[in-house]
Every structure is written in C-alpha cells, then in structure tokens.
Amino acid sequence: MPVRRDAAAECRSLDAVTAADKQEAWQDILSAMLLPMTVRLAPEMRHSFRGRMRRQWLDDVALVECRTDPFTGWRRRAQIGPGDEYIAVLIDVSGHEYLSQHDTTVDVRSGGGVVLRSAAEFRFSVPVRYHKRCLVIPAAALADIGRIRAGGCFELTRRMPATTLLDGYLSTLSSTLPGHARTAARDAALALVAGALCADAGIGTQHATPALRAGMDAWIERHLCDPGLSPDSLAAAHAVSVRTVYRLFSQDGETFGAAVRQRRLEHSRQELASCD
C-alpha cells in the first residue's frame, strides 16, 4: 500500500457501478484502500450490494472506514508482495465479521476488534450489514510488540480498557482529524494499539494522552444531558482514575466542571440560534 501524507480524504463507493461489475469493483476498492485480497458476492446480492470506503492518512498510518453489505473474502500467499509488512487493526462499529488467520478465528462484534499481519494469509466472512474502522500500520512502527510476531489474529476484546479508548479515539479521528497535528494523532493511535497488545510495549505512554483526552471530550458531548455526568462517571467509562481525569483537564488549563459548563452553554446558544 503506497504511503501518502496529504490531508485530503479518499472516498470510493459502488454507487455508480452496475450489478455485473460490483464484485470486481469492490475487490479493487478493498485491495487499493486496505490490502490486496479476493472477494466474493453472493449472486443474489449483486444487484442490491452496497459498499463504501473512506481513507485518511496519519503520516504513514492509514485510517480506513468501511461500510458494507454481506460478502466473503480472503488474502492468499500470491497477493502478498516482498516487503509487504503491515499490521491491520480492525475495530467493529456495528454488525459483525468472522476473521481467521492461521488456526485462530475471531467473531468480531461491536466495540471489539482484531489485529493481524499482512504478511500471512487470512480469510473472512461478513454475514450482515457491517461498519468497521481500520488502522493499517507499517510493521516497523510496532516492531517492539512481540505478541503479534507469533502469527494468528489477536482479539481486542471489549473488556480491555485500551480497546474502549481506541474505539472512541478512532471515532473522533474519523470525524475531526486535525490537519495540523497528524503526527501527534498517529503517535496516540499507536500508543493505544500498543497498550491493547501488551502492557510493556516500547512506545511511551505519554503519547496516549491526546487520544485519552479526545475520547473523554467525545464522551462528554454524548452525555451532556445526563444528570449523572461527573468526573467519577467519566473515569469509569475510560477505565482510569478520577485523579487522571483531573490531571488531563488541568494540563489544558481548565477543570472538568468548567469544560462541561462551557459545552452546555454552547449547546444552549446553538439551540436558541436555531429557533430564530
């Protein structure tokens, strides 16, 4: 997969593709925006099949969002080129997917994920309408994590705090990717992946701070009307201590209470403006 560093998002879909060409077109889109692979669409699905992908770059790391109807596929040895060394990190947003590599099969469901290596064959099946986000990372960027050298796909369960943080962070990046801070966003994403794979990974945990704060800000936005919104509920939702919550807000020169009040006032102003 070629590396790009421009800020523009790439979007491709099957909206204008005829039923007869959808299988080949979807295979081309997945191979270009993720990894080379073969896909199969059920004959009865080809007329109505929908698929859409969007890719953005965090320096050398690709953030890819995929929405698709049911299909199956695989990546074989012949599709793996020399020096083709990437780590693919998949987080399920909705629906689910069965993904197998070597002797390991993972049923990836909402809020969970899986990590696999591009240099090994894999196969997958998407049985329902599906929405996922993926990071495609050069293997050298995660070279210190031995847990994924042994082969097979590694499951990121919803019980792992780092998986919850990574899920929230990728959601935030997909909608508000900062054009001026892509390197920081990349480092934060790698830190969260490293934290999910092994606690002693050789990536400094200080890089995860932007990811954690961004995830907290997004969570506050979703719970502004919740009377139980508090530092304790925010800490529990992100599997950190209340002290960590206070520290993250103080680093930006504000308090949790002030941040919540500012957001509520802004929402009130927006509602009043919409009534004019």
XYZ file of C-alpha atoms in Angstrom:
276
model
C 0.000 0.000 0.000
C 1.596 3.312 -1.024
C 2.194 5.913 1.662
C 0.591 9.329 1.247
C 0.906 12.306 3.555
C -1.671 14.707 2.141
C -4.649 15.856 4.185
C -7.414 15.003 1.724
C -9.637 12.026 2.487
C -10.130 9.459 -0.271
C -13.679 8.133 -0.740
C -14.784 5.318 -3.035
C -18.106 3.510 -3.365
C -20.207 1.264 -5.595
C -22.960 3.854 -6.058
C -22.448 4.167 -9.806
C -21.366 0.564 -10.514
C -23.610 -1.876 -12.389
C -24.617 -5.166 -10.759
C -22.453 -7.175 -13.172
C -19.339 -5.224 -12.209
C -19.850 -4.886 -8.448
C -17.784 -7.890 -7.358
C -14.721 -6.856 -9.358
C -15.129 -3.190 -8.403
C -15.466 -3.974 -4.676
C -12.395 -6.190 -4.828
C -10.438 -3.381 -6.492
C -11.559 -0.854 -3.862
C -10.638 -3.082 -0.908
C -7.303 -4.034 -2.459
C -6.392 -0.409 -3.142
C -7.517 1.091 0.166
C -6.708 -1.761 2.573
C -4.699 -4.757 1.358
C -4.777 -6.857 -1.840
C -7.425 -9.574 -1.466
C -10.084 -11.572 -3.291
C -13.804 -11.083 -2.587
C -16.979 -12.953 -3.417
C -20.509 -11.552 -3.511
C -23.458 -13.939 -3.396
C -25.188 -13.898 -6.818
C -28.500 -12.886 -5.255
C -26.794 -9.916 -3.518
C -25.038 -8.354 -6.509
C -27.918 -6.185 -7.661
C -28.511 -4.529 -4.273
C -24.993 -4.784 -2.775
C -23.689 -1.547 -1.240
C -20.138 -0.747 -0.250
C -18.339 2.445 0.687
C -14.811 3.202 1.945
C -13.038 6.308 3.184
C -9.299 6.610 3.862
C -7.278 9.290 5.635
C -3.575 9.396 6.435
C -1.812 9.956 9.759
C 1.670 10.307 8.263
C 2.497 6.652 7.373
C -0.598 5.153 9.068
C -3.884 4.810 7.154
C -7.236 5.221 8.895
C -9.882 3.447 6.809
C -13.634 3.388 7.399
C -15.697 0.703 5.671
C -19.478 0.246 5.342
C -20.600 -2.857 3.501
C -23.345 -5.396 2.866
C -22.603 -9.134 3.444
C -19.774 -10.741 1.453
C -16.790 -13.067 1.911
C -13.122 -12.878 1.002
C -9.554 -13.985 1.547
C -5.919 -12.988 1.114
C -3.618 -15.647 -0.326
C 0.148 -16.002 -0.493
C 0.215 -14.854 -4.141
C -1.268 -11.494 -3.057
C 1.498 -10.847 -0.511
C 4.384 -8.990 -2.084
C 8.013 -8.822 -0.894
C 8.405 -6.347 1.938
C 4.619 -6.255 2.382
C 4.690 -5.814 6.161
C 1.718 -4.086 7.737
C -0.281 -4.548 10.900
C -4.031 -4.228 10.350
C -6.084 -3.205 13.397
C -9.847 -3.582 12.936
C -12.468 -2.127 15.292
C -16.127 -3.094 14.803
C -18.636 -0.233 14.892
C -21.782 -2.233 14.072
C -22.654 -5.656 12.689
C -20.018 -8.379 12.904
C -17.381 -10.282 10.947
C -15.717 -13.699 11.222
C -11.986 -13.314 10.609
C -9.440 -16.172 10.562
C -5.653 -16.237 10.338
C -3.651 -19.451 10.789
C -5.610 -21.537 13.325
C -7.329 -18.602 15.013
C -10.852 -17.390 14.233
C -12.367 -14.312 15.865
C -16.012 -13.282 15.793
C -15.517 -9.510 15.748
C -18.501 -7.659 17.217
C -19.445 -4.099 18.079
C -16.898 -2.437 20.364
C -14.347 -5.219 19.878
C -11.619 -5.731 17.341
C -8.820 -7.837 15.938
C -5.179 -7.369 14.923
C -3.489 -9.312 12.136
C -0.351 -9.233 9.993
C -0.467 -8.556 6.273
C 2.382 -10.998 5.591
C 0.193 -14.010 6.460
C -2.873 -15.348 4.674
C -6.318 -14.679 6.148
C -9.977 -15.219 5.315
C -13.168 -13.501 6.446
C -16.936 -13.580 6.237
C -19.298 -10.629 6.721
C -22.782 -12.126 7.333
C -24.729 -8.888 7.964
C -24.603 -5.180 7.134
C -21.288 -4.079 8.610
C -19.430 -0.909 9.663
C -15.795 -1.017 10.788
C -12.760 1.225 11.190
C -9.232 0.022 10.439
C -5.713 1.227 11.046
C -3.116 -0.054 8.549
C 0.251 0.388 10.249
C 3.768 -0.317 8.916
C 5.026 -3.292 10.913
C 8.238 -1.423 11.777
C 6.194 1.092 13.788
C 5.165 -1.728 16.157
C 8.355 -3.767 15.952
C 8.733 -3.950 19.745
C 5.447 -5.793 20.222
C 6.321 -9.491 20.120
C 2.756 -10.620 20.748
C 1.823 -10.371 17.079
C 5.001 -11.960 15.708
C 3.837 -15.478 16.582
C 1.133 -15.460 13.901
C -2.605 -15.650 14.052
C -5.006 -12.827 14.661
C -5.110 -11.265 18.107
C -8.513 -10.353 19.519
C -9.120 -6.953 21.103
C -11.995 -7.614 23.469
C -14.482 -5.025 24.676
C -13.305 -5.742 28.247
C -9.889 -4.203 27.537
C -9.722 -0.515 28.563
C -7.306 0.173 25.698
C -9.824 -1.241 23.209
C -12.504 1.110 24.538
C -10.113 4.047 24.241
C -9.004 3.043 20.749
C -12.622 2.653 19.612
C -13.527 6.128 20.891
C -10.362 7.710 19.544
C -10.790 6.326 16.018
C -14.388 7.531 16.051
C -13.169 11.021 16.954
C -10.432 10.977 14.309
C -12.803 9.820 11.584
C -14.943 12.931 12.055
C -12.439 15.549 13.247
C -8.991 14.557 12.014
C -6.682 17.507 12.835
C -4.857 18.737 9.755
C -2.086 20.349 11.799
C -1.464 17.532 14.294
C -1.319 14.344 12.254
C 1.958 13.129 13.750
C 0.599 13.533 17.284
C -2.614 11.744 16.250
C -0.548 8.920 14.745
C 1.579 8.516 17.886
C -1.526 8.489 20.085
C -3.173 5.800 17.959
C -0.017 3.647 18.042
C 0.209 4.025 21.807
C -3.351 2.757 22.211
C -2.709 -0.186 19.872
C 0.458 -0.991 21.815
C -1.411 -0.763 25.098
C -4.061 -3.179 23.856
C -1.473 -5.719 22.661
C 0.922 -5.729 25.599
C 1.432 -3.558 28.635
C 5.227 -3.337 28.276
C 5.295 -2.293 24.620
C 8.165 0.017 23.772
C 6.023 3.054 22.922
C 5.883 5.773 25.533
C 2.508 6.005 27.270
C 2.757 9.793 27.254
C 1.795 9.676 23.571
C -1.609 8.252 24.536
C -2.612 11.423 26.379
C -4.092 13.170 23.287
C -6.100 10.028 22.489
C -7.418 9.738 26.027
C -8.400 13.408 26.235
C -10.034 13.318 22.782
C -12.012 10.254 23.801
C -13.134 11.960 27.002
C -14.236 15.083 25.140
C -16.302 12.993 22.715
C -17.864 11.052 25.626
C -18.794 14.293 27.425
C -20.512 15.563 24.252
C -22.618 12.407 24.113
C -23.606 12.685 27.794
C -24.116 16.431 28.243
C -27.785 15.918 29.160
C -27.026 13.144 31.637
C -27.582 14.371 35.231
C -25.020 11.793 36.371
C -22.204 13.316 34.314
C -19.276 13.679 36.704
C -15.518 13.090 36.958
C -16.309 9.686 38.500
C -18.562 8.585 35.618
C -16.046 9.857 33.063
C -13.210 7.991 34.780
C -15.240 4.772 34.977
C -16.166 4.964 31.281
C -12.487 5.191 30.320
C -11.072 2.762 32.910
C -8.844 5.384 34.552
C -8.704 7.033 37.965
C -10.503 10.266 38.846
C -7.073 11.730 39.503
C -6.163 11.064 35.859
C -9.292 12.926 34.742
C -8.323 15.974 36.815
C -4.739 15.825 35.530
C -5.737 15.720 31.864
C -8.031 18.726 32.173
C -5.524 20.718 34.237
C -2.886 20.204 31.532
C -5.068 22.352 29.271
C -5.587 24.964 31.965
C -9.196 24.083 32.768
C -11.278 21.989 35.145
C -13.786 19.242 34.416
C -16.647 21.389 35.711
C -15.658 24.402 33.609
C -15.337 22.259 30.484
C -18.816 20.779 30.963
C -20.383 24.195 31.647
C -18.772 25.665 28.515
C -20.103 22.824 26.350
C -23.605 23.096 27.826
C -23.659 26.851 27.256
C -22.519 26.372 23.677
C -25.272 23.819 23.063
C -27.824 26.216 24.574
C -26.628 29.015 22.263
C -26.904 26.726 19.258
C -30.468 25.718 20.204
C -31.517 29.344 20.671
C -29.952 30.324 17.333
C -31.821 27.522 15.575
C -35.137 28.925 16.920
C -34.603 32.362 15.313
